[in-house]
Each structure stands twice: as C-alpha cells, then as structure tokens.
CSV table of C-alpha atoms in Angstrom, one decimal:
chain,number,residue,atom,x,y,z
A,1094,MET,CA,-7.0,24.4,-9.1
A,1095,SER,CA,-7.7,25.3,-12.6
A,1096,SER,CA,-11.3,25.6,-13.7
A,1097,CYS,CA,-13.2,22.4,-14.6
A,1098,SER,CA,-10.1,20.3,-14.3
A,1099,ARG,CA,-10.6,18.4,-11.0
A,1100,VAL,CA,-13.5,16.3,-9.6
A,1101,GLY,CA,-14.3,16.5,-5.9
A,1102,LEU,CA,-15.0,13.3,-4.0
A,1103,PHE,CA,-17.2,13.6,-0.9
A,1104,GLY,CA,-17.6,10.4,1.2
A,1105,GLY,CA,-19.8,9.7,4.1
A,1106,THR,CA,-22.5,7.5,5.5
A,1107,PHE,CA,-25.1,10.1,4.7
A,1108,ASP,CA,-27.6,8.6,7.2
A,1109,PRO,CA,-29.3,10.8,6.2
A,1110,ILE,CA,-27.8,13.4,3.9
A,1111,HIS,CA,-28.5,16.9,5.2
A,1112,ASN,CA,-28.2,20.5,4.2
A,1113,ALA,CA,-24.8,21.0,5.7
A,1114,HIS,CA,-23.4,18.2,3.4
A,1115,LEU,CA,-24.9,20.0,0.4
A,1116,GLU,CA,-23.4,23.3,1.6
A,1117,VAL,CA,-19.9,21.8,1.9
A,1118,ALA,CA,-20.4,20.4,-1.7
A,1119,ARG,CA,-21.5,23.8,-2.9
A,1120,GLN,CA,-18.6,25.7,-1.2
A,1121,SER,CA,-16.1,23.1,-2.6
A,1122,LEU,CA,-17.4,23.7,-6.1
A,1123,ALA,CA,-17.3,27.5,-5.7
A,1124,GLN,CA,-14.1,28.0,-3.9
A,1125,MET,CA,-12.0,25.2,-5.4
A,1126,ASN,CA,-13.2,25.5,-9.0
A,1127,LEU,CA,-14.2,21.8,-9.3
A,1128,SER,CA,-15.9,20.5,-12.4
A,1129,LYS,CA,-18.3,18.5,-10.1
A,1130,VAL,CA,-18.6,16.9,-6.8
A,1131,ILE,CA,-19.4,13.2,-6.5
A,1132,LEU,CA,-21.0,12.1,-3.2
A,1133,ILE,CA,-20.0,8.6,-2.2
A,1134,PRO,CA,-22.2,6.7,0.4
A,1135,SER,CA,-20.1,4.2,2.4
A,1136,LYS,CA,-21.3,0.7,2.7
A,1137,HIS,CA,-19.0,-0.7,5.4
A,1138,PRO,CA,-17.3,2.4,7.1
A,1139,PRO,CA,-14.2,1.1,8.9
A,1140,HIS,CA,-14.5,3.5,11.9
A,1141,LYS,CA,-18.3,3.2,12.5
A,1142,SER,CA,-20.6,0.5,13.9
A,1143,GLU,CA,-23.0,-0.6,11.2
A,1144,GLU,CA,-25.6,-1.7,13.8
A,1145,GLY,CA,-28.6,0.5,13.4
A,1146,MET,CA,-27.3,2.0,10.2
A,1147,THR,CA,-29.8,2.5,7.4
A,1148,GLU,CA,-29.3,0.1,4.4
A,1149,ALA,CA,-26.8,1.4,1.9
A,1150,ASP,CA,-29.2,1.4,-1.0
A,1151,VAL,CA,-31.6,3.5,0.9
A,1152,ARG,CA,-28.9,6.0,1.9
A,1153,TYR,CA,-27.8,6.1,-1.8
A,1154,GLU,CA,-31.4,6.8,-2.8
A,1155,MET,CA,-31.6,9.7,-0.3
A,1156,VAL,CA,-28.4,11.3,-1.8
A,1157,LYS,CA,-29.8,10.8,-5.3
A,1158,ILE,CA,-33.0,12.6,-4.3
A,1159,ALA,CA,-31.2,15.4,-2.6
A,1160,ILE,CA,-29.1,16.3,-5.6
A,1161,LYS,CA,-31.8,15.8,-8.3
A,1162,GLY,CA,-31.6,18.7,-10.8
A,1163,LYS,CA,-28.1,19.7,-9.7
A,1164,ASP,CA,-25.9,19.1,-12.7
A,1165,ASP,CA,-22.6,19.6,-10.8
A,1166,LEU,CA,-23.4,17.1,-8.1
A,1167,GLU,CA,-23.5,13.3,-8.7
A,1168,VAL,CA,-23.7,10.2,-6.5
A,1169,SER,CA,-21.6,7.1,-6.9
A,1170,SER,CA,-22.2,3.5,-5.7
A,1171,VAL,CA,-18.5,2.7,-5.9
A,1172,GLU,CA,-18.2,1.8,-2.2
A,1173,ILE,CA,-21.6,0.1,-2.1
A,1174,ASN,CA,-20.7,-2.2,-4.9
A,1175,ARG,CA,-17.3,-3.1,-3.4
A,1176,LYS,CA,-17.0,-6.0,-1.1
A,1177,GLY,CA,-15.3,-5.6,2.3
A,1178,PRO,CA,-14.6,-2.4,4.3
A,1179,SER,CA,-15.0,0.9,2.5
A,1180,TYR,CA,-11.4,2.1,2.7
A,1181,THR,CA,-10.9,5.6,1.3
A,1182,ILE,CA,-7.5,4.7,-0.2
A,1183,ASP,CA,-9.2,2.1,-2.4
A,1184,THR,CA,-11.9,4.5,-3.4
A,1185,LEU,CA,-9.5,7.2,-4.4
A,1186,LYS,CA,-7.4,4.8,-6.4
A,1187,GLU,CA,-10.5,3.6,-8.3
A,1188,MET,CA,-11.9,7.0,-8.9
A,1189,LYS,CA,-8.5,8.4,-10.0
A,1190,GLU,CA,-8.3,5.8,-12.7
A,1191,VAL,CA,-11.7,7.1,-14.0
A,1192,TYR,CA,-11.4,10.8,-13.6
A,1193,GLY,CA,-7.7,11.6,-13.5
A,1194,LYS,CA,-7.5,14.7,-11.3
A,1195,ILE,CA,-9.4,14.4,-8.1
A,1196,ALA,CA,-9.7,16.0,-4.7
A,1197,PHE,CA,-11.1,14.5,-1.5
A,1198,ILE,CA,-13.5,16.5,0.6
A,1199,VAL,CA,-13.5,15.8,4.3
A,1200,GLY,CA,-14.4,17.4,7.6
A,1201,ALA,CA,-11.6,18.7,9.8
A,1202,ASP,CA,-12.7,16.5,12.7
A,1203,ASN,CA,-12.2,13.4,10.6
A,1204,LEU,CA,-9.0,14.4,8.8
A,1205,ILE,CA,-7.3,15.2,12.1
A,1206,ASN,CA,-7.5,11.5,12.9
A,1207,ILE,CA,-6.2,10.3,9.5
A,1208,ASP,CA,-3.4,8.4,11.2
A,1209,THR,CA,-6.0,5.8,12.1
A,1210,TRP,CA,-7.0,5.3,8.5
A,1211,LYS,CA,-5.6,2.7,6.1
A,1212,GLU,CA,-2.3,3.8,4.6
A,1213,PRO,CA,-2.6,7.5,5.7
A,1214,GLU,CA,0.6,8.7,4.2
A,1215,LYS,CA,-0.2,7.2,0.8
A,1216,LEU,CA,-3.7,8.6,1.1
A,1217,LEU,CA,-2.5,12.2,1.7
A,1218,ASP,CA,-0.1,11.9,-1.2
A,1219,SER,CA,-2.8,10.7,-3.6
A,1220,CYS,CA,-4.6,14.1,-4.1
A,1221,PRO,CA,-5.4,17.4,-2.6
A,1222,PHE,CA,-7.6,17.3,0.5
A,1223,ILE,CA,-10.4,20.0,0.7
A,1224,VAL,CA,-11.1,20.5,4.4
A,1225,ALA,CA,-14.4,21.7,5.8
A,1226,PRO,CA,-14.4,23.3,9.3
A,1227,ARG,CA,-15.9,21.1,11.9
A,1228,GLY,CA,-15.5,20.0,15.6
A,1229,GLY,CA,-13.7,23.1,16.7
A,1230,ILE,CA,-10.6,21.9,14.8
A,1231,LEU,CA,-8.4,24.8,13.8
A,1232,LYS,CA,-6.0,25.1,10.8
A,1233,GLY,CA,-3.1,25.2,13.2
A,1234,ASP,CA,-4.1,21.8,14.6
A,1235,PHE,CA,-2.8,20.3,11.3
A,1236,GLU,CA,0.7,21.3,12.1
A,1237,LYS,CA,1.6,17.7,12.7
A,1238,ASP,CA,4.4,15.7,11.0
A,1239,ILE,CA,1.9,13.5,9.0
A,1240,PHE,CA,0.5,16.7,7.3
A,1241,GLU,CA,3.8,18.3,6.5
A,1242,GLU,CA,4.1,19.2,2.8
A,1243,LYS,CA,0.7,17.7,2.1
A,1244,ASP,CA,-1.8,19.5,-0.1
A,1245,LEU,CA,-4.6,20.6,2.4
A,1246,ARG,CA,-7.0,23.3,1.1
A,1247,PHE,CA,-9.3,24.8,3.7
A,1248,LEU,CA,-12.8,26.0,2.9
A,1249,ASN,CA,-13.7,29.5,3.9
A,1250,MET,CA,-17.1,28.9,5.5
A,1251,SER,CA,-18.8,28.8,8.8
A,1252,GLU,CA,-18.2,25.7,10.9
A,1253,ILE,CA,-20.6,22.8,10.4
A,1254,SER,CA,-22.7,22.1,13.4
A,1255,LEU,CA,-25.5,20.1,11.9
A,1256,SER,CA,-25.0,16.3,12.0
A,1257,SER,CA,-27.0,13.3,10.7
A,1258,THR,CA,-27.1,12.1,14.4
A,1259,GLU,CA,-29.0,15.2,15.3
A,1260,VAL,CA,-31.4,14.7,12.4
A,1261,ARG,CA,-32.1,11.1,13.3
A,1262,GLU,CA,-32.6,12.0,17.0
A,1263,ARG,CA,-35.1,14.7,16.1
A,1264,ILE,CA,-37.1,12.4,13.9
A,1265,MET,CA,-37.1,9.7,16.6
A,1266,GLU,CA,-38.4,12.3,19.1
A,1267,GLY,CA,-41.1,13.4,16.6
A,1268,GLN,CA,-39.5,16.8,16.1
A,1269,PRO,CA,-39.6,18.6,12.7
A,1270,VAL,CA,-36.4,18.6,10.6
A,1271,ASP,CA,-37.5,21.4,8.2
A,1272,GLY,CA,-34.5,23.3,7.1
A,1273,MET,CA,-32.1,20.5,8.2
A,1274,VAL,CA,-32.7,18.2,5.2
A,1275,PRO,CA,-33.9,18.9,1.7
A,1276,GLU,CA,-37.7,18.7,1.5
A,1277,ARG,CA,-37.6,15.8,-0.9
A,1278,VAL,CA,-35.4,13.9,1.5
A,1279,ARG,CA,-37.7,14.7,4.4
A,1280,ASN,CA,-40.7,13.4,2.4
A,1281,PHE,CA,-38.8,10.2,1.5
A,1282,ILE,CA,-37.9,9.6,5.2
A,1283,ARG,CA,-41.6,10.0,6.1
A,1284,GLU,CA,-42.7,7.7,3.3
A,1285,LYS,CA,-40.2,5.0,4.3
A,1286,ASP,CA,-40.8,5.6,8.0
A,1287,LEU,CA,-37.1,5.8,8.6
A,1288,TYR,CA,-35.4,6.5,12.0
A,1289,ARG,CA,-38.4,5.6,14.1
A,1290,VAL,CA,-36.5,2.8,16.0
A,1291,VAL,CA,-33.6,4.0,18.2
A,1292,PRO,CA,-30.4,2.6,16.7
A,1293,GLU,CA,-27.0,2.1,18.3
A,1294,GLU,CA,-25.1,5.4,18.5
A,1295,VAL,CA,-23.6,6.1,15.0
A,1296,SER,CA,-21.4,9.2,14.8
A,1297,GLU,CA,-21.7,11.0,11.4
A,1298,SER,CA,-19.5,13.3,9.4
C-alpha cells in the first residue's frame, strides 16, 4: 500500500472498546501505511444476539472518547444510521463511494468464517483485508478455496487475547479493568454504571 492512499475500516460491536482494539488500529496504521483508520460500531450485527448489548449510541460514544486526540483515528455512525442488519458488504460499498481506496481490518477468528457472511466472494473482492491474529488461527488456515487469490494482509503482532466479554465480566464481578480499556472509557463506564447487570452471552471481536 502506498503511503496515505488507503483508509482502513475497522468494524465491531465495541461493547466496550478496549486497548487491544486500539492496538490493532495502531498496528494497521503503521504496518499498512494507511492514511487513517475509521472504527465502525455495529448497530445490528448479523452474527450476534443483541439481547444485553449496550445501546449503539453509547458504544459509539465510548469509541469517540477512546480515540479523542488521535488524528489518524475516526469513528463512523454509518452502520448505526442504517436500518436493518449491519452487513459488512453494504458498509464497504458505502464507504468506498466516499473514500475510494479502502481496506477492511478484521480478526482472524472472524475472517476464517467469512463463508457465513453476506456475499462473501464479493466481499473479499471488494478490497484488501488486513488480518489481526486471534483465536489461534494461523496463516495456513486461510489456504481454503474461498481465499484463493484474495488480498489478505497479515499484521505482524502478538495474538489478541483481550476481549470485550472479559472486560464486561470483570466489571460485573467488581474487578478492576485498569490497563484493559482507556482511562477515559473506564471513567465513562463508571459514570454511566454500565455492565452491572449480567447480559446474555455476547461474543466480541
């Protein structure tokens, strides 16, 4: 990728956003020479139960707080504003019309199951995919027909172990989350008294 020519798109529920999300964004900027990374909170994630999920506008606000002062990170409400399920193919099409050259940032554990996503072949052909190590998924695991001749770009970084589920569980148990989420996000969670009621299990990328 040439310098300052491509925008990285990083989707997720971000319930809440945590330091591993931000590290993936930072590594994507540094290793893939992106002009910026746009974090996109999902409103209606097709593969996740919404029961117990924090309201989209609150999750958006947490992302906004987390990236405050970081000129190369932005947050978009494109999926929050859209009616219906938050399909990635629709988001990429919409963002490509705005930014031209884009790349999609995704965890390896999610990408490996892309055949369950809407229009997976079209999705993989739409732009490069920047892959963050997660879930014990190895580069060799992508030697499947659906990924043949697709533009997958793997980040050189330690595997991500931190999850939003872990953060929520610690808060519900009254355990500290220092070092897991940005301090401003931690303070926001305290002020809003978030994650004090046990929700349905919601897996998080």
